[in-house]
Structures are given as C-alpha cells and as structure tokens.
C-alpha cells in the first residue's frame, strides 16, 4: 500500500475544474493507475482533499499500487517546477507505518466522510438513505463505528466537557459540503453531504483500524469520502 500527497495549484483553471467536481477528480485519480481496471476486484483506491486554506489544497491518496500523477501536475500543479527534478507529488510506502500500529497508542486523525442513516418519511414507505445534517448527529455516526473500526475517540478532560451539548470528545466536525451532480453515463443525479472530522483516537484493535485506513469508512468513497489518516500527537 502507498500513501500519496499532491498539492493543487489553485491559481490554475485545471485545478479549479477538478476541485469543483468529485466525478472529474475521481477519474483523474484513477487515471494514475494504468494497471488497475475500474471494475476489477481488489483493494480500493481512496482519496481526499484537504482545504487547509484558499491557496493550500492537498490531495491524499491511499492505493495498492504506486501512482503516477504526471497528468495532475500538468493540469493542476506546477509543471515547470516539476521539470527541474521534483516529481510534483510525494509517495510513501504505507505498509511499514500500518504494521507499527499498536494497541493503546494514541494519534491525531482526520477523516472526510459521508454520514448517512436509513429512515422513512411515512409509515409503510421503504427506508431511504438520508444524510445526517447536524454536527451532533454526525458525531454520533462516527462514535457508533469506533468499536468495529478498532479505535476509540478520546474524551476531553473532565473540566472541559459539556455533556449537555454533546461536546465531550476530542473531536471537531467542520467543512460540511452538500454536493449534487449528474451521475456519469445515466440521467440520474448524485446528492451527498461530506464533512471532515478532526480529533484524537486510541487504537483498540490494530487489525480493524488497518482495515479502516486502507478500505475506508462509510459511503461515497468514489467521491472523496472514507479516507482516514493518522498523525503523531504533539
């Protein structure tokens, strides 16, 4: 497995076009892997964009094969700088890091996800997949998945908890985006809500957490959701 980071040149029209369309960006990411067929079984390619500032947008990709992002550099990066010897992206072997995950260790994490539940509007109607729209419900969505996912989100110190407001974990929910676009090859439309979670977690089951880090969490993985990354605390 590999973890790759690419920075968009947001001054370029190509970058703005890709960032405005999850479908176009998904196609661009998959074009980095000539050996991976779209419908082939096997490990999934995960990706996420981090909008850290107006001029700092990073693309993260977790993949079973090493990507070639030359086309992204040409369309949405800094081709002249890349021509001087830097590829324009950084790729790291992910397996050594994953193998070092130990039970009881704590990490900062970031996850962009599509928190949904199934509900019916009227009695007798079939249930329909519906997005969670409030930070409280989005937080509960993540908390409900932590046991199976092999992690526990850390609680705040007792003097900083506000349990009556549901604010008792070291977790922030932000960057909500409501997306709607035509589904390629059909007359239907895709609508989804994506949010970003930043927080701190403890590893409770290393194997289960490795599965989350490489296979993703939740729905809409083709549209930039599901990728969790870890970083050392401090």
GROMACS .gro file of N, CA, C and O in nm, residues 9-71:
model
  252
    9UNK      N    1  -0.233   2.359  -0.749
    9UNK     CA    2  -0.206   2.499  -0.778
    9UNK      C    3  -0.341   2.564  -0.805
    9UNK      O    4  -0.393   2.560  -0.917
   10UNK      N    5  -0.401   2.622  -0.703
   10UNK     CA    6  -0.538   2.670  -0.713
   10UNK      C    7  -0.553   2.792  -0.805
   10UNK      O    8  -0.664   2.834  -0.833
   11UNK      N    9  -0.441   2.848  -0.852
   11UNK     CA   10  -0.449   2.958  -0.947
   11UNK      C   11  -0.478   2.909  -1.088
   11UNK      O   12  -0.508   2.989  -1.177
   12UNK      N   13  -0.469   2.777  -1.110
   12UNK     CA   14  -0.486   2.724  -1.244
   12UNK      C   15  -0.630   2.680  -1.268
   12UNK      O   16  -0.695   2.623  -1.178
   13UNK      N   17  -0.679   2.703  -1.389
   13UNK     CA   18  -0.817   2.667  -1.423
   13UNK      C   19  -0.838   2.516  -1.412
   13UNK      O   20  -0.945   2.470  -1.372
   14UNK      N   21  -0.736   2.438  -1.446
   14UNK     CA   22  -0.748   2.292  -1.437
   14UNK      C   23  -0.771   2.245  -1.295
   14UNK      O   24  -0.849   2.153  -1.270
   15UNK      N   25  -0.703   2.309  -1.200
   15UNK     CA   26  -0.723   2.274  -1.059
   15UNK      C   27  -0.863   2.309  -1.014
   15UNK      O   28  -0.930   2.229  -0.946
   16UNK      N   29  -0.910   2.427  -1.051
   16UNK     CA   30  -1.045   2.468  -1.010
   16UNK      C   31  -1.151   2.377  -1.071
   16UNK      O   32  -1.250   2.345  -1.006
   17UNK      N   33  -1.130   2.332  -1.194
   17UNK     CA   34  -1.225   2.242  -1.258
   17UNK      C   35  -1.231   2.108  -1.183
   17UNK      O   36  -1.339   2.056  -1.155
   18UNK      N   37  -1.116   2.054  -1.150
   18UNK     CA   38  -1.113   1.926  -1.080
   18UNK      C   39  -1.174   1.937  -0.940
   18UNK      O   40  -1.250   1.851  -0.897
   19UNK      N   41  -1.142   2.046  -0.870
   19UNK     CA   42  -1.190   2.061  -0.733
   19UNK      C   43  -1.339   2.090  -0.728
   19UNK      O   44  -1.403   2.072  -0.623
   20UNK      N   45  -1.397   2.133  -0.837
   20UNK     CA   46  -1.541   2.161  -0.839
   20UNK      C   47  -1.624   2.039  -0.872
   20UNK      O   48  -1.747   2.044  -0.862
   21UNK      N   49  -1.561   1.926  -0.907
   21UNK     CA   50  -1.636   1.808  -0.950
   21UNK      C   51  -1.575   1.681  -0.892
   21UNK      O   52  -1.467   1.638  -0.936
   22UNK      N   53  -1.640   1.618  -0.793
   22UNK     CA   54  -1.589   1.491  -0.742
   22UNK      C   55  -1.576   1.385  -0.850
   22UNK      O   56  -1.486   1.301  -0.845
   23UNK      N   57  -1.663   1.387  -0.950
   23UNK     CA   58  -1.654   1.289  -1.059
   23UNK      C   59  -1.527   1.308  -1.140
   23UNK      O   60  -1.455   1.212  -1.170
   24UNK      N   61  -1.498   1.433  -1.179
   24UNK     CA   62  -1.378   1.459  -1.257
   24UNK      C   63  -1.252   1.425  -1.177
   24UNK      O   64  -1.155   1.370  -1.232
   25UNK      N   65  -1.253   1.458  -1.048
   25UNK     CA   66  -1.135   1.431  -0.967
   25UNK      C   67  -1.117   1.281  -0.946
   25UNK      O   68  -1.005   1.229  -0.948
   26UNK      N   69  -1.226   1.208  -0.926
   26UNK     CA   70  -1.217   1.062  -0.915
   26UNK      C   71  -1.156   1.003  -1.041
   26UNK      O   72  -1.067   0.917  -1.034
   27UNK      N   73  -1.201   1.050  -1.159
   27UNK     CA   74  -1.147   0.999  -1.285
   27UNK      C   75  -0.998   1.030  -1.296
   27UNK      O   76  -0.918   0.948  -1.343
   28UNK      N   77  -0.957   1.151  -1.251
   28UNK     CA   78  -0.817   1.189  -1.258
   28UNK      C   79  -0.732   1.103  -1.165
   28UNK      O   80  -0.621   1.062  -1.199
   29UNK      N   81  -0.784   1.074  -1.046
   29UNK     CA   82  -0.712   0.988  -0.952
   29UNK      C   83  -0.696   0.848  -1.011
   29UNK      O   84  -0.586   0.790  -1.009
   30UNK      N   85  -0.802   0.791  -1.064
   30UNK     CA   86  -0.795   0.655  -1.117
   30UNK      C   87  -0.705   0.647  -1.240
   30UNK      O   88  -0.647   0.542  -1.269
   31UNK      N   89  -0.690   0.758  -1.313
   31UNK     CA   90  -0.601   0.760  -1.429
   31UNK      C   91  -0.454   0.748  -1.390
   31UNK      O   92  -0.368   0.727  -1.476
   32UNK      N   93  -0.425   0.760  -1.261
   32UNK     CA   94  -0.288   0.745  -1.213
   32UNK      C   95  -0.245   0.600  -1.202
   32UNK      O   96  -0.127   0.572  -1.172
   33UNK      N   97  -0.337   0.506  -1.228
   33UNK     CA   98  -0.309   0.363  -1.210
   33UNK      C   99  -0.345   0.287  -1.337
   33UNK      O  100  -0.454   0.230  -1.347
   34UNK      N  101  -0.258   0.284  -1.435
   34UNK     CA  102  -0.292   0.216  -1.561
   34UNK      C  103  -0.315   0.067  -1.543
   34UNK      O  104  -0.386   0.005  -1.623
   35UNK      N  105  -0.260   0.008  -1.438
   35UNK     CA  106  -0.273  -0.137  -1.418
   35UNK      C  107  -0.400  -0.175  -1.343
   35UNK      O  108  -0.432  -0.292  -1.330
   36UNK      N  109  -0.474  -0.076  -1.289
   36UNK     CA  110  -0.596  -0.106  -1.214
   36UNK      C  111  -0.716  -0.085  -1.304
   36UNK      O  112  -0.741   0.027  -1.351
   37UNK      N  113  -0.793  -0.190  -1.327
   37UNK     CA  114  -0.914  -0.179  -1.407
   37UNK      C  115  -1.028  -0.129  -1.318
   37UNK      O  116  -1.039  -0.171  -1.202
   38UNK      N  117  -1.116  -0.041  -1.368
   38UNK     CA  118  -1.221   0.019  -1.285
   38UNK      C  119  -1.309  -0.082  -1.215
   38UNK      O  120  -1.348  -0.062  -1.100
   39UNK      N  121  -1.345  -0.193  -1.281
   39UNK     CA  122  -1.438  -0.288  -1.221
   39UNK      C  123  -1.368  -0.408  -1.160
   39UNK      O  124  -1.433  -0.504  -1.118
   40UNK      N  125  -1.235  -0.406  -1.156
   40UNK     CA  126  -1.162  -0.522  -1.107
   40UNK      C  127  -1.173  -0.533  -0.956
   40UNK      O  128  -1.171  -0.432  -0.885
   41UNK      N  129  -1.184  -0.657  -0.902
   41UNK     CA  130  -1.186  -0.673  -0.756
   41UNK      C  131  -1.047  -0.644  -0.698
   41UNK      O  132  -0.947  -0.647  -0.769
   42UNK      N  133  -1.045  -0.619  -0.570
   42UNK     CA  134  -0.918  -0.592  -0.505
   42UNK      C  135  -0.925  -0.469  -0.417
   42UNK      O  136  -1.032  -0.409  -0.401
   43UNK      N  137  -0.812  -0.428  -0.359
   43UNK     CA  138  -0.812  -0.311  -0.270
   43UNK      C  139  -0.861  -0.186  -0.341
   43UNK      O  140  -0.833  -0.163  -0.458
   44UNK      N  141  -0.935  -0.105  -0.270
   44UNK     CA  142  -0.992   0.018  -0.326
   44UNK      C  143  -0.891   0.131  -0.319
   44UNK      O  144  -0.808   0.138  -0.228
   45UNK      N  145  -0.897   0.219  -0.417
   45UNK     CA  146  -0.820   0.344  -0.412
   45UNK      C  147  -0.905   0.447  -0.338
   45UNK      O  148  -1.019   0.475  -0.376
   46UNK      N  149  -0.850   0.503  -0.230
   46UNK     CA  150  -0.918   0.606  -0.152
   46UNK      C  151  -0.852   0.740  -0.178
   46UNK      O  152  -0.730   0.747  -0.200
   47UNK      N  153  -0.931   0.847  -0.174
   47UNK     CA  154  -0.873   0.979  -0.188
   47UNK      C  155  -0.952   1.081  -0.108
   47UNK      O  156  -1.067   1.058  -0.072
   48UNK      N  157  -0.887   1.194  -0.080
   48UNK     CA  158  -0.949   1.300  -0.001
   48UNK      C  159  -0.880   1.432  -0.034
   48UNK      O  160  -0.759   1.435  -0.059
   49UNK      N  161  -0.956   1.540  -0.036
   49UNK     CA  162  -0.896   1.673  -0.050
   49UNK      C  163  -0.906   1.745   0.084
   49UNK      O  164  -1.011   1.745   0.147
   50UNK      N  165  -0.797   1.806   0.125
   50UNK     CA  166  -0.792   1.886   0.247
   50UNK      C  167  -0.779   2.032   0.207
   50UNK      O  168  -0.676   2.074   0.150
   51UNK      N  169  -0.882   2.112   0.237
   51UNK     CA  170  -0.881   2.254   0.205
   51UNK      C  171  -0.829   2.330   0.327
   51UNK      O  172  -0.906   2.382   0.408
   52UNK      N  173  -0.697   2.335   0.339
   52UNK     CA  174  -0.637   2.397   0.457
   52UNK      C  175  -0.642   2.550   0.450
   52UNK      O  176  -0.645   2.617   0.552
   53UNK      N  177  -0.641   2.605   0.330
   53UNK     CA  178  -0.651   2.750   0.308
   53UNK      C  179  -0.691   2.768   0.163
   53UNK      O  180  -0.690   2.674   0.084
   54UNK      N  181  -0.724   2.892   0.126
   54UNK     CA  182  -0.768   2.919  -0.011
   54UNK      C  183  -0.665   2.872  -0.112
   54UNK      O  184  -0.699   2.814  -0.215
   55UNK      N  185  -0.537   2.894  -0.082
   55UNK     CA  186  -0.431   2.859  -0.175
   55UNK      C  187  -0.358   2.731  -0.136
   55UNK      O  188  -0.255   2.698  -0.194
   56UNK      N  189  -0.410   2.658  -0.037
   56UNK     CA  190  -0.347   2.532   0.004
   56UNK      C  191  -0.451   2.422   0.008
   56UNK      O  192  -0.523   2.405   0.108
   57UNK      N  193  -0.460   2.349  -0.101
   57UNK     CA  194  -0.549   2.235  -0.111
   57UNK      C  195  -0.464   2.113  -0.143
   57UNK      O  196  -0.394   2.110  -0.245
   58UNK      N  197  -0.469   2.014  -0.055
   58UNK     CA  198  -0.389   1.893  -0.071
   58UNK      C  199  -0.479   1.777  -0.111
   58UNK      O  200  -0.591   1.763  -0.060
   59UNK      N  201  -0.428   1.692  -0.198
   59UNK     CA  202  -0.493   1.566  -0.233
   59UNK      C  203  -0.416   1.453  -0.167
   59UNK      O  204  -0.293   1.444  -0.183
   60UNK      N  205  -0.486   1.367  -0.092
   60UNK     CA  206  -0.426   1.248  -0.034
   60UNK      C  207  -0.487   1.125  -0.101
   60UNK      O  208  -0.609   1.120  -0.123
   61UNK      N  209  -0.403   1.029  -0.134
   61UNK     CA  210  -0.447   0.906  -0.199
   61UNK      C  211  -0.384   0.788  -0.127
   61UNK      O  212  -0.263   0.786  -0.101
   62UNK      N  213  -0.466   0.688  -0.093
   62UNK     CA  214  -0.418   0.560  -0.042
   62UNK      C  215  -0.451   0.456  -0.147
   62UNK      O  216  -0.566   0.443  -0.189
   63UNK      N  217  -0.349   0.380  -0.191
   63UNK     CA  218  -0.368   0.292  -0.305
   63UNK      C  219  -0.283   0.167  -0.293
   63UNK      O  220  -0.178   0.167  -0.227
   64UNK      N  221  -0.325   0.058  -0.359
   64UNK     CA  222  -0.245  -0.065  -0.357
   64UNK      C  223  -0.123  -0.058  -0.447
   64UNK      O  224  -0.030  -0.137  -0.432
   65UNK      N  225  -0.123   0.034  -0.544
   65UNK     CA  226  -0.011   0.049  -0.636
   65UNK      C  227   0.042   0.191  -0.628
   65UNK      O  228  -0.028   0.284  -0.588
   66UNK      N  229   0.167   0.209  -0.668
   66UNK     CA  230   0.227   0.342  -0.668
   66UNK      C  231   0.168   0.423  -0.784
   66UNK      O  232   0.170   0.378  -0.898
   67UNK      N  233   0.116   0.544  -0.757
   67UNK     CA  234   0.053   0.622  -0.864
   67UNK      C  235   0.153   0.704  -0.944
   67UNK      O  236   0.263   0.735  -0.897
   68UNK      N  237   0.111   0.741  -1.065
   68UNK     CA  238   0.185   0.836  -1.147
   68UNK      C  239   0.093   0.956  -1.169
   68UNK      O  240  -0.005   0.948  -1.243
   69UNK      N  241   0.123   1.067  -1.103
   69UNK     CA  242   0.037   1.185  -1.108
   69UNK      C  243   0.089   1.290  -1.205
   69UNK      O  244   0.057   1.409  -1.192
   70UNK      N  245   0.165   1.247  -1.306
   70UNK     CA  246   0.217   1.343  -1.403
   70UNK      C  247   0.106   1.426  -1.466
   70UNK      O  248   0.120   1.548  -1.484
   71UNK      N  249  -0.006   1.361  -1.499
   71UNK     CA  250  -0.116   1.433  -1.562
   71UNK      C  251  -0.176   1.539  -1.469
   71UNK      O  252  -0.218   1.645  -1.513
   0.00000   0.00000   0.00000
